[in-house]
Amino acid sequence: MVTLKDISRDLGLSVTQVSRALGGHADVNAQTRKRVRAAADRLGYRPNAVARGLKTGRSGIVAMVVSGTRTPEASAHLLEIVMGLSAEFSRIGLRFVLHVAQPDEDTVRLHEDLFLAGGIDGFIVISPQKSDPRIAALTRMGAAFVVHGRDPDQAHVHVDIDNFEVGRRMTDHLLRLGHRRIAFLTAGDNTFFSRERVRGLKRAYADHGLDAGMARVVGLPMIAPEGQRAASTLLSSKQRPTAIIAGNTLLARGVYRAAAMHGLQIPCDLSVLAHDDDLELFATDTFDPPIGGTFAPLSQAWVSVADTLQTMIEPEKEGLKHRILPLGFQIGGSAKSNSD
Amino acid sequence: MVTLKDISRDLGLSVTQVSRALGGHADVNAQTRKRVRAAADRLGYRPNAVARGLKTGRSGIVAMVVSGTRTPEASAHLLEIVMGLSAEFSRIGLRFVLHVAQPDEDTVRLHEDLFLAGGIDGFIVISPQKSDPRIAALTRMGAAFVVHGRDPDQAHVHVDIDNFEVGRRMTDHLLRLGHRRIAFLTAGDNTFFSRERVRGLKRAYADHGLDAGMARVVGLPMIAPEGQRAASTLLSSKQRPTAIIAGNTLLARGVYRAAAMHGLQIPCDLSVLAHDDDLELFATDTFDPPIGGTFAPLSQAWVSVADTLQTMIEPEKEGLKHRILPLGFQIGGSAKSNSD
DNA sequence: CTGAAAGCGCTTACAG
DNA sequence: CTGAAAGCGCTTACAG
């Protein structure tokens, strides 16, 4: 292993100067800097992150702890998220590692263990639950962390989209098209984003002077088979909805399948909208007709999450601190006016 | 942050003794040890892994670098592997972290970066390719690592099953039942395990005095849709096979589907065997009829992988060094005698 | 522009 | 059984 000492000996310089030269500090003779750089390359020097970490208190590593998932779709979803985060962090010079816990493992303790042992500069938390204990623990320990999404019960740095608007805009779009019986497939009530979206849906009804009681809200795991099952039930019901809003494109995929099984054409017999995270694995380009709805690429969120966490870890590099990301709307071809 | 110094000050002891007491060394007065333990708990002491790492050269962290995958099934497969490894490593007191690379990212470089920066004690490599460059790089750097599977072109520590036997036993079983036209669905030719299995298949034919030319070997990604497609093609062919061997249960799932679509009953019209890794996500208890074939739980492999890597990292804890794991055979109900 | 020195928190010969 | 000291490899005031 080549150390600063080796370089300093090789060059007859002090370790101090070598360190400064490689660190790119201004107060080093340009000549010297060049010589040091050359020697470091020649000897194959690699800075020891552990030693640097002990001195500076920073390891350059950020972590995320997740629980193992139960379904292929959820796994694929998780891995795409991890890939997106990894890419952003490596772009800004931080290393992102994942710790996958057992389903029955205590993730709060894992956060504590990882942080208190040192060596982790910060954390990412995704899919926060109501009064999320991970957020409470990280806050208590004074760890740097960014949450994707939001827990309204605690104050914390977060990056999110305006989920109220997600619910409001899609519902408004359908109401304008004349739909009244709208079903909304979304996650359970213990997620803030879902509650916000439902609140947006209700607001849209109210804005149109309508009773939101006409809408049906269904809470479910947000994967295709569940979407298919729920849509199937809805489409078999007496007062079947004329439009379905899917919380993500996986659910929408299930809705499309259910519609096909019921012999219903989209958008003629059934309008469908979905919120689209723009995930590659569940690309919407295979939707026929093309799906409409709100649009906010998760990849944007990762840019923001990574930059924000970096700013918390390295305050000297003042970066952006986006919090609420912009929301788009795609018309698509999956919704049509209704005159029931 | 509470350090050894804080405890030593609190107790009026030297840092040396505090360190030894907490480290469980024998040469410390039992009384003292107790007092130190109590003080550490009271003050909330957590050893600083970074400092320890600088001194001992060990971080207690092992890593695996994988490329992001493209399909939900492959993602689920990967995550189950990661969960299994995580569980084993945490059982023996090591932390297992995952780095998920972009599909286009240079994983060799990632291994180098992670290792040369220090802070990673060892690596796990899975799914080795022919002349795998990751293995070459880790060997060159002198890193501790264990490969699950084997690269015949390089010497390295590995944990594996006897894949020759996997191919030989399943083929032998079918040949004894009178099958002659056997199709074998397996991975591409660039994997050692697949070549070994094919070699085993040929040996079984030879042992029965038969020409292995009657067998059909199909290389493909080992997931259900591919198995279904390949089986469908085979079952439509003129000289359709009377038996299909699937390299894993995902492929077998696809074969079952294809058989159903072709109106073929298993095992009456078609015999099917599969190698079963005993993964929870692709449990075989939903196979009707129950699938037969070779059986070797991956969870066993992880026990062995973790113990072996620990032995390489901490030679003082001499542990087991299983290399080739035992192989079982399940009769199941998916294969039947043939008299074509 | 350069170097000697201190120190991050820990472990471990060494001497008593 | 106990403690003073050295040192892992780095960074960074401080003094020149």
XYZ file of C-alpha atoms (C1' of nucleotides) in Angstrom:
712
model
C 0.000 0.000 0.000
C 1.401 3.367 -1.062
C 0.985 6.190 1.464
C 1.690 9.899 1.520
C 4.853 9.080 3.409
C 6.108 6.999 0.508
C 5.558 9.862 -1.903
C 7.154 12.397 0.435
C 10.197 10.190 0.855
C 10.411 9.635 -2.886
C 10.336 13.343 -3.551
C 12.169 14.643 -0.500
C 9.136 16.697 0.426
C 7.132 16.853 3.622
C 3.987 14.793 3.995
C 2.195 18.066 4.579
C 3.045 19.429 1.178
C 2.227 16.199 -0.548
C -1.169 16.135 1.092
C -1.861 19.715 0.141
C -0.637 19.253 -3.410
C -2.895 16.265 -3.989
C -5.735 18.012 -2.238
C -5.496 20.777 -4.817
C -4.820 23.497 -2.288
C -3.838 26.862 -3.696
C -0.832 27.486 -1.481
C 1.445 25.021 -3.238
C 3.981 25.843 -5.905
C 2.627 24.848 -9.312
C 5.865 22.985 -10.029
C 5.662 21.082 -6.781
C 2.063 20.195 -7.389
C 2.942 18.743 -10.752
C 5.830 16.716 -9.372
C 3.659 15.366 -6.596
C 0.861 14.432 -8.951
C 3.297 12.642 -11.202
C 4.888 10.742 -8.341
C 1.503 9.736 -6.978
C 0.529 8.336 -10.355
C 3.848 6.634 -10.831
C 3.727 4.931 -7.447
C 0.063 4.077 -7.775
C -1.030 6.065 -4.760
C -4.641 5.723 -3.625
C -5.760 7.843 -0.705
C -6.836 5.750 2.253
C -10.463 6.600 2.827
C -10.417 5.146 6.321
C -7.594 7.411 7.506
C -9.161 10.407 5.839
C -12.442 9.470 7.432
C -10.948 9.321 10.889
C -9.455 12.767 10.498
C -12.276 14.554 8.706
C -15.219 12.625 10.069
C -16.393 11.910 6.549
C -16.266 8.681 4.642
C -17.867 9.732 1.399
C -20.356 6.914 1.805
C -24.102 7.291 2.051
C -26.396 4.405 2.744
C -29.943 3.254 2.419
C -31.492 0.469 4.437
C -34.437 -1.347 2.922
C -36.453 -4.361 3.834
C -36.454 -7.257 1.441
C -39.518 -7.245 -0.735
C -41.922 -9.961 -1.518
C -42.761 -9.645 -5.179
C -40.759 -9.508 -8.392
C -42.326 -6.198 -9.346
C -41.530 -4.602 -6.023
C -37.969 -5.898 -6.268
C -37.531 -4.515 -9.733
C -38.978 -1.205 -8.588
C -36.570 -1.069 -5.679
C -33.552 -1.942 -7.788
C -34.365 0.729 -10.324
C -34.566 3.257 -7.520
C -31.233 2.081 -6.166
C -29.647 2.330 -9.596
C -30.937 5.852 -10.025
C -29.618 6.919 -6.638
C -26.268 5.201 -7.199
C -25.810 6.999 -10.463
C -26.517 10.409 -8.955
C -24.274 9.897 -5.980
C -21.380 8.663 -8.030
C -21.819 11.706 -10.263
C -21.187 13.964 -7.281
C -18.376 11.855 -5.866
C -20.194 10.010 -3.129
C -20.550 6.249 -2.823
C -24.026 4.848 -2.321
C -24.430 1.496 -0.627
C -27.493 -0.514 0.138
C -28.186 -2.675 3.125
C -30.999 -5.141 2.509
C -32.604 -6.241 5.741
C -34.617 -9.379 6.334
C -38.364 -8.802 6.313
C -38.402 -9.407 10.075
C -35.262 -7.406 10.859
C -35.352 -4.193 12.871
C -34.460 -1.503 10.349
C -34.391 1.210 12.995
C -31.621 -0.619 14.796
C -29.785 -1.112 11.531
C -29.784 2.620 10.904
C -28.461 3.172 14.412
C -25.761 0.538 14.092
C -24.584 1.844 10.750
C -24.521 5.450 11.860
C -23.091 5.063 15.333
C -20.256 2.883 14.094
C -19.184 5.841 11.994
C -18.244 5.517 8.389
C -21.626 6.513 6.992
C -22.036 10.186 6.196
C -25.714 10.204 5.519
C -28.838 8.268 4.749
C -31.648 8.126 2.267
C -35.094 7.158 3.441
C -37.787 6.211 0.945
C -41.455 5.347 1.329
C -41.915 6.955 4.739
C -44.760 5.662 6.858
C -46.861 7.630 9.278
C -44.676 8.675 12.245
C -41.837 6.769 10.677
C -39.506 5.424 13.403
C -36.495 5.492 11.062
C -36.888 9.229 10.669
C -37.268 9.631 14.417
C -34.095 7.619 15.064
C -32.006 9.452 12.474
C -33.181 12.792 13.818
C -32.402 11.807 17.390
C -28.870 10.748 16.444
C -28.277 13.933 14.501
C -27.553 12.034 11.285
C -27.698 13.719 7.901
C -30.540 12.276 5.864
C -32.985 13.107 3.124
C -36.411 11.585 2.810
C -38.014 10.958 -0.532
C -41.610 11.668 0.251
C -42.821 13.111 3.505
C -43.891 12.216 6.990
C -46.205 15.003 8.133
C -45.743 14.046 11.765
C -42.073 15.015 11.837
C -39.927 17.836 10.544
C -37.231 16.603 8.180
C -35.462 17.455 4.952
C -37.329 15.938 2.072
C -37.721 15.856 -1.674
C -41.177 15.241 -2.995
C -43.738 16.078 -5.605
C -47.006 17.835 -4.918
C -49.214 14.820 -4.422
C -52.256 16.917 -3.713
C -51.889 18.250 -7.240
C -51.450 14.730 -8.602
C -54.857 13.776 -7.260
C -56.469 17.074 -8.084
C -55.277 17.383 -11.662
C -56.135 13.888 -12.794
C -59.535 14.058 -11.170
C -60.175 17.513 -12.589
C -59.247 16.297 -16.057
C -61.767 13.470 -15.838
C -64.512 15.616 -14.339
C -64.095 18.083 -17.193
C -64.556 15.163 -19.586
C -67.877 14.491 -17.906
C -66.901 11.553 -15.709
C -68.547 11.322 -12.315
C -68.012 7.775 -11.076
C -64.236 7.743 -10.779
C -62.286 5.013 -9.016
C -58.900 5.849 -7.556
C -56.412 3.042 -6.973
C -53.719 4.112 -4.553
C -51.617 2.935 -1.624
C -52.911 2.463 1.883
C -53.977 5.240 4.169
C -50.777 5.133 6.186
C -48.826 6.851 3.424
C -48.863 10.607 3.268
C -48.666 10.733 -0.512
C -51.780 8.665 -0.809
C -53.740 10.762 1.658
C -52.627 13.882 -0.189
C -53.739 12.498 -3.519
C -57.131 11.600 -2.115
C -57.407 15.079 -0.658
C -56.665 16.437 -4.141
C -59.335 14.233 -5.630
C -61.890 15.543 -3.155
C -60.881 19.106 -3.832
C -61.440 18.592 -7.551
C -64.935 17.285 -6.929
C -65.646 20.236 -4.662
C -64.290 22.697 -7.207
C -66.776 21.292 -9.694
C -69.562 21.588 -7.149
C -69.854 17.826 -6.980
C -70.051 15.341 -4.170
C -66.826 13.383 -3.807
C -68.939 10.516 -2.497
C -69.346 9.478 -6.138
C -65.668 8.541 -6.180
C -64.370 5.195 -5.008
C -60.959 5.104 -3.350
C -59.265 1.692 -3.179
C -56.125 1.180 -1.096
C -53.835 -1.636 -2.255
C -50.212 -2.624 -2.882
C -49.209 -0.736 -5.995
C -48.315 -3.576 -8.334
C -49.937 -4.887 -11.496
C -51.656 -8.022 -10.193
C -53.321 -6.012 -7.447
C -54.407 -3.382 -9.937
C -55.861 -6.033 -12.153
C -57.775 -7.657 -9.313
C -59.131 -4.377 -7.977
C -60.124 -3.131 -11.425
C -61.789 -6.425 -12.165
C -63.908 -6.135 -9.046
C -64.801 -2.549 -9.861
C -65.721 -3.347 -13.446
C -67.987 -6.178 -12.316
C -69.832 -3.972 -9.874
C -73.318 -2.686 -10.537
C -72.472 0.976 -10.756
C -69.176 0.460 -12.443
C -66.855 3.456 -12.701
C -66.497 5.177 -16.063
C -62.914 6.150 -15.258
C -60.107 4.721 -13.178
C -57.105 6.636 -11.867
C -54.084 4.463 -11.110
C -51.504 5.611 -8.592
C -48.693 4.362 -10.791
C -48.178 2.704 -14.132
C -47.920 -0.763 -12.618
C -51.450 -0.469 -11.359
C -52.438 0.973 -14.730
C -51.005 -2.101 -16.407
C -53.286 -4.210 -14.274
C -56.237 -1.984 -15.090
C -55.574 -2.360 -18.822
C -55.528 -6.132 -18.419
C -58.739 -6.156 -16.440
C -60.435 -3.965 -19.036
C -59.364 -6.335 -21.799
C -60.674 -9.306 -19.832
C -64.006 -7.563 -19.405
C -64.139 -6.792 -23.102
C -63.973 -3.058 -22.444
C -62.171 -0.740 -24.831
C -59.963 2.048 -23.497
C -60.844 4.900 -23.798
C -64.282 4.299 -25.360
C -65.735 2.124 -22.613
C -63.388 3.097 -19.831
C -61.093 6.061 -19.250
C -57.838 5.441 -17.451
C -55.251 7.880 -16.113
C -52.134 7.154 -14.135
C -49.377 8.965 -12.365
C -46.177 8.149 -14.247
C -42.819 8.009 -12.440
C -41.081 7.420 -15.758
C -39.416 4.205 -14.653
C -37.629 2.318 -17.366
C -38.646 -1.113 -16.193
C -42.295 -0.280 -16.465
C -42.064 1.858 -19.523
C -45.338 3.196 -20.758
C -44.497 2.922 -24.429
C -46.130 -0.480 -24.542
C -49.450 0.910 -23.352
C -52.076 0.833 -26.070
C -53.616 3.365 -26.085
C -50.879 5.542 -24.585
C -51.617 6.299 -20.970
C -52.370 9.854 -19.867
C -51.987 11.471 -16.476
C -49.567 13.321 -14.282
C -45.886 12.877 -14.933
C -42.850 13.388 -12.711
C -39.660 11.431 -13.469
C -38.236 9.786 -10.380
C -34.802 10.337 -11.902
C -35.321 14.049 -11.241
C -36.034 13.263 -7.637
C -32.745 11.379 -7.288
C -30.798 14.333 -8.641
C -32.423 16.469 -6.023
C -32.066 13.947 -3.228
C -28.363 13.460 -3.918
C -27.593 17.166 -4.190
C -29.517 17.951 -1.044
C -27.783 15.261 0.985
C -24.418 16.384 -0.294
C -25.147 19.906 0.838
C -25.957 18.597 4.295
C -22.765 16.534 4.448
C -20.419 19.038 2.838
C -21.844 22.460 3.700
C -18.922 24.161 1.981
C -20.244 22.995 -1.382
C -23.449 24.961 -1.309
C -25.719 23.214 -3.778
C -29.352 23.215 -4.752
C -31.991 22.253 -2.311
C -34.999 21.554 -4.436
C -37.780 20.262 -2.345
C -40.972 20.092 -4.359
C -40.406 18.963 -7.913
C -42.375 20.121 -10.917
C -45.309 18.086 -12.120
C -46.246 17.497 -15.736
C -49.399 16.262 -17.366
C -49.570 13.969 -20.370
C -52.789 13.844 -22.323
C -52.155 10.413 -23.810
C -55.038 8.563 -25.443
C -56.529 6.720 -22.538
C -59.247 9.149 -21.477
C -62.282 10.310 -23.400
C -65.349 12.370 -22.703
C -68.227 10.633 -21.021
C -71.926 11.274 -21.241
C -73.353 8.610 -18.983
C -19.666 11.016 20.613
C -18.383 8.951 23.516
C -14.819 7.660 23.173
C -12.572 5.359 25.156
C -10.977 8.461 26.594
C -14.304 9.543 28.075
C -14.742 6.212 29.790
C -11.161 6.158 31.052
C -11.557 9.637 32.498
C -14.867 8.703 34.072
C -13.333 5.658 35.729
C -9.838 6.930 36.412
C -8.426 4.103 34.332
C -6.089 4.131 31.365
C -7.452 4.031 27.858
C -5.438 0.852 27.420
C -7.296 -0.999 30.113
C -10.649 0.239 28.952
C -9.924 -0.974 25.446
C -8.790 -4.363 26.696
C -11.744 -4.724 29.055
C -14.257 -4.010 26.307
C -12.342 -6.217 23.914
C -12.840 -9.090 26.301
C -9.153 -9.727 26.805
C -8.230 -12.199 29.514
C -5.604 -10.103 31.238
C -8.032 -7.704 32.896
C -9.328 -7.945 36.433
C -12.870 -9.293 36.431
C -13.953 -6.402 38.670
C -12.418 -3.863 36.350
C -14.003 -5.468 33.331
C -17.406 -5.224 34.947
C -16.933 -1.584 35.916
C -15.794 -0.728 32.411
C -18.700 -2.537 30.784
C -21.122 -0.733 33.067
C -19.597 2.671 32.374
C -19.619 2.030 28.647
C -23.310 1.196 28.757
C -24.101 4.104 31.013
C -22.324 6.613 28.804
C -23.657 5.060 25.617
C -20.285 4.179 24.187
C -20.151 2.873 20.608
C -16.785 1.836 19.261
C -15.732 3.915 16.300
C -15.409 1.493 13.430
C -13.372 3.947 11.376
C -10.684 4.319 14.031
C -10.602 0.611 14.657
C -10.373 0.071 10.939
C -7.397 2.369 10.588
C -5.559 0.528 13.313
C -6.481 -3.049 12.485
C -6.925 -2.749 8.755
C -10.384 -4.256 9.055
C -13.729 -2.572 8.727
C -16.016 -5.514 9.252
C -17.680 -4.690 5.949
C -17.879 -6.960 2.962
C -19.321 -5.874 -0.338
C -20.793 -7.151 -3.519
C -20.985 -5.196 -6.751
C -23.720 -6.112 -9.190
C -25.012 -4.685 -12.401
C -28.556 -3.507 -12.485
C -30.839 -6.074 -14.009
C -33.413 -5.729 -16.670
C -36.321 -7.876 -15.643
C -38.516 -8.114 -12.565
C -37.710 -11.783 -12.140
C -33.979 -11.210 -12.308
C -34.304 -8.360 -9.818
C -36.274 -10.487 -7.423
C -33.735 -13.252 -7.801
C -30.903 -10.866 -7.061
C -32.605 -9.368 -4.026
C -33.298 -12.762 -2.557
C -29.634 -13.629 -2.961
C -28.649 -10.381 -1.289
C -31.022 -11.011 1.585
C -29.608 -14.473 2.078
C -26.048 -13.197 2.099
C -26.912 -10.290 4.404
C -28.475 -12.629 6.915
C -25.460 -14.913 7.000
C -22.956 -12.122 7.328
C -24.838 -10.386 10.087
C -25.008 -13.734 11.895
C -21.212 -13.863 11.987
C -20.796 -10.194 12.825
C -19.904 -8.787 9.434
C -21.827 -6.124 7.561
C -22.781 -6.849 3.971
C -23.357 -3.958 1.597
C -24.372 -3.908 -2.015
C -23.270 -1.558 -4.726
C -25.621 -1.579 -7.694
C -23.869 -0.416 -10.827
C -25.473 1.001 -13.922
C -25.790 -1.520 -16.730
C -23.078 0.367 -18.626
C -20.809 0.953 -15.643
C -17.384 -0.646 -15.326
C -17.790 -3.110 -12.476
C -14.105 -4.010 -12.513
C -13.217 -0.424 -11.759
C -15.841 -0.312 -9.043
C -14.255 -3.282 -7.309
C -10.884 -1.578 -7.560
C -12.175 1.734 -6.234
C -13.950 0.153 -3.332
C -11.023 -2.026 -2.350
C -8.183 0.436 -2.853
C -9.942 3.129 -0.864
C -9.813 0.742 2.071
C -12.768 0.084 4.276
C -13.901 -3.078 2.523
C -12.546 -6.298 3.968
C -13.705 -8.651 1.288
C -15.920 -9.286 -1.684
C -18.479 -11.726 -2.933
C -18.632 -12.483 -6.630
C -21.627 -14.271 -8.096
C -22.401 -15.538 -11.587
C -18.802 -15.619 -12.802
C -18.290 -15.444 -16.545
C -15.582 -17.112 -18.538
C -12.208 -15.509 -17.646
C -14.100 -13.138 -15.398
C -12.252 -9.782 -15.191
C -13.614 -9.071 -11.720
C -11.900 -12.169 -10.409
C -8.694 -11.208 -12.182
C -8.772 -7.718 -10.677
C -9.511 -8.892 -7.138
C -6.731 -11.464 -7.376
C -4.266 -8.913 -8.685
C -5.037 -6.519 -5.814
C -4.739 -9.279 -3.247
C -8.278 -8.745 -2.005
C -10.113 -11.387 -0.006
C -13.037 -12.719 -1.987
C -15.201 -15.763 -2.455
C -16.877 -16.693 -5.706
C -20.213 -18.430 -5.787
C -19.768 -20.658 -8.788
C -16.530 -21.116 -10.616
C -14.352 -19.686 -13.341
C -12.271 -22.588 -14.633
C -9.761 -20.210 -16.205
C -8.553 -18.830 -12.872
C -7.672 -20.208 -9.473
C -9.840 -18.737 -6.742
C -11.681 -19.615 -3.563
C -15.188 -20.679 -4.415
C -18.343 -22.307 -3.141
C -20.325 -24.305 -5.620
C -22.390 -27.377 -6.259
C -21.387 -30.218 -8.517
C -23.023 -29.054 -11.706
C -21.753 -31.995 -13.680
C -23.829 -34.150 -11.326
C -26.834 -31.860 -11.748
C -26.841 -32.540 -15.481
C -25.927 -36.183 -15.164
C -28.478 -37.160 -12.516
C -31.480 -35.508 -14.084
C -30.615 -36.899 -17.495
C -29.936 -40.344 -16.056
C -33.282 -40.284 -14.270
C -35.098 -39.554 -17.517
C -33.125 -42.049 -19.549
C -34.009 -44.752 -17.028
C -37.647 -43.806 -17.496
C -37.200 -44.524 -21.176
C -36.915 -40.964 -22.492
C -34.549 -40.393 -25.386
C -35.432 -36.996 -26.863
C -34.600 -34.768 -23.936
C -34.384 -30.989 -24.177
C -32.174 -29.138 -21.736
C -32.865 -25.447 -21.041
C -29.863 -23.776 -19.492
C -27.791 -20.589 -19.500
C -25.431 -19.593 -22.263
C -22.194 -21.326 -23.016
C -20.090 -18.655 -21.337
C -21.051 -19.914 -17.868
C -19.077 -22.754 -16.373
C -22.042 -24.213 -14.528
C -23.956 -24.556 -17.746
C -21.101 -26.219 -19.588
C -20.669 -28.608 -16.677
C -24.334 -29.516 -16.678
C -24.237 -30.198 -20.402
C -21.165 -32.330 -19.906
C -23.103 -34.280 -17.265
C -25.993 -34.743 -19.655
C -23.662 -36.160 -22.300
C -22.032 -38.463 -19.804
C -25.456 -39.854 -18.827
C -26.237 -40.607 -22.471
C -22.856 -42.273 -22.864
C -23.345 -44.305 -19.688
C -26.553 -45.652 -21.196
C -24.782 -46.430 -24.421
C -26.800 -43.773 -26.214
C -25.944 -40.968 -28.558
C -26.222 -37.577 -26.857
C -27.098 -36.174 -30.255
C -30.708 -37.049 -29.429
C -30.675 -34.340 -26.781
C -31.370 -30.707 -27.517
C -29.508 -28.070 -25.516
C -31.001 -24.570 -25.530
C -29.097 -21.626 -24.087
C -31.239 -18.739 -22.803
C -31.712 -16.241 -19.959
C -33.012 -18.289 -17.082
C -36.361 -16.629 -16.422
C -39.928 -17.824 -16.883
C -40.903 -15.975 -20.084
C -37.824 -17.300 -21.840
C -38.547 -20.813 -20.628
C -42.080 -20.550 -21.897
C -40.984 -19.304 -25.289
C -38.283 -21.942 -25.699
C -40.544 -24.762 -24.529
C -43.272 -23.570 -26.846
C -40.915 -23.746 -29.812
C -39.716 -27.193 -28.795
C -43.226 -28.519 -28.305
C -44.261 -27.270 -31.731
C -41.345 -28.954 -33.423
C -41.756 -32.076 -35.470
C -39.722 -34.384 -33.279
C -40.847 -32.829 -30.053
C -38.990 -33.844 -26.907
C -40.690 -36.211 -24.482
C -38.902 -34.621 -21.565
C -37.551 -31.192 -20.719
C -34.939 -30.394 -18.104
C -35.048 -26.822 -16.808
C -31.935 -25.226 -15.356
C -33.963 -23.618 -12.588
C -37.530 -23.409 -11.380
C -38.199 -20.152 -13.170
C -37.582 -21.849 -16.484
C -39.675 -24.771 -15.262
C -42.514 -22.382 -14.557
C -42.340 -21.275 -18.174
C -42.250 -24.879 -19.355
C -45.376 -25.707 -17.351
C -47.150 -22.753 -18.940
C -46.085 -23.751 -22.428
C -47.250 -27.311 -21.826
C -50.642 -26.070 -20.692
C -50.936 -23.868 -23.747
C -50.158 -26.815 -25.976
C -52.731 -28.929 -24.182
C -50.084 -31.290 -22.884
C -50.419 -32.933 -19.482
C -47.423 -33.213 -17.193
C -46.208 -35.908 -16.671
C -48.382 -37.991 -19.014
C -47.599 -36.137 -22.234
C -44.412 -34.455 -21.149
C -41.908 -35.109 -18.384
C -40.254 -32.121 -16.745
C -37.382 -31.926 -14.274
C -35.668 -28.883 -12.877
C -32.783 -27.971 -10.682
C -34.247 -26.337 -7.596
C -32.317 -23.644 -5.681
C -35.055 -23.557 -3.068
C -35.677 -19.843 -3.421
C -38.639 -18.513 -1.527
C -39.759 -16.115 -4.200
C -40.130 -18.857 -6.738
C -41.384 -21.494 -4.384
C -42.176 -24.785 -6.019
C -45.171 -25.564 -3.848
C -47.430 -24.036 -6.472
C -46.215 -26.453 -9.135
C -48.895 -28.913 -10.129
C -47.734 -31.633 -10.400
C -44.848 -31.121 -7.970
C -41.616 -30.662 -9.836
C -38.856 -33.237 -9.541
C -35.140 -32.891 -10.080
C -31.926 -32.015 -8.322
C -32.107 -29.904 -5.219
C -29.529 -27.701 -3.506
C -30.703 -24.780 -1.343
C -28.887 -21.577 -2.148
C -29.237 -20.648 1.517
C -26.713 -23.394 2.253
C -24.348 -21.793 -0.208
C -24.583 -18.456 1.587
C -23.689 -20.047 4.913
C -20.643 -21.505 3.276
C -19.734 -18.346 1.371
C -19.960 -16.201 4.493
C -17.973 -18.572 6.684
C -15.305 -18.987 4.055
C -14.884 -15.269 3.533
C -14.735 -14.692 7.267
C -11.943 -17.241 7.539
C -10.012 -15.373 4.876
C -10.526 -12.027 6.602
C -10.031 -13.180 10.172
C -7.642 -16.133 9.977
C -7.574 -16.427 13.765
C -11.168 -17.648 13.707
C -10.542 -20.829 11.835
C -13.906 -21.793 10.378
C -15.283 -24.196 7.840
C -14.282 -24.015 4.263
C -16.903 -26.003 2.446
C -16.393 -25.818 -1.226
C -18.673 -28.259 -2.988
C -22.091 -28.510 -1.418
C -24.209 -31.644 -1.272
C -26.815 -32.270 -3.923
C -30.225 -33.785 -3.354
C -32.762 -35.268 -5.706
C -36.517 -34.874 -5.446
C -38.691 -37.358 -7.267
C -41.721 -35.079 -7.459
C -44.537 -35.993 -9.800
C -43.446 -34.311 -12.999
C -41.688 -37.210 -14.724
C -43.100 -40.496 -15.914
C -41.875 -43.458 -17.887
C -41.933 -43.123 -21.623
C -42.370 -45.751 -24.309
C -42.242 -43.723 -27.499
C 5.417 28.465 -0.484
C 7.064 24.890 2.974
C 7.552 21.775 7.187
C 7.128 20.127 12.072
C 3.617 18.862 15.002
C -0.746 17.612 16.771
C -4.503 14.752 16.647
C -8.798 11.941 14.773
C -10.055 6.991 18.150
C -8.500 2.972 18.404
C -5.211 -1.379 19.384
C -1.211 -3.548 20.942
C 3.538 -4.669 21.914
C 6.327 -3.360 25.857
C 7.689 -2.564 30.524
C 6.532 -2.796 35.010
C -3.178 -6.976 36.274
C -2.113 -2.074 34.695
C -0.346 2.124 32.069
C 2.631 5.021 28.969
C 3.706 5.105 24.341
C 3.718 4.280 19.542
C 1.364 4.242 15.412
C -2.445 3.149 11.670
C -2.648 7.368 7.253
C -4.436 11.290 6.829
C -5.539 16.691 7.379
C -4.789 21.129 9.106
C -3.840 24.973 12.103
C 0.574 27.117 13.172
C 5.017 29.081 12.558
C 8.356 30.318 9.595
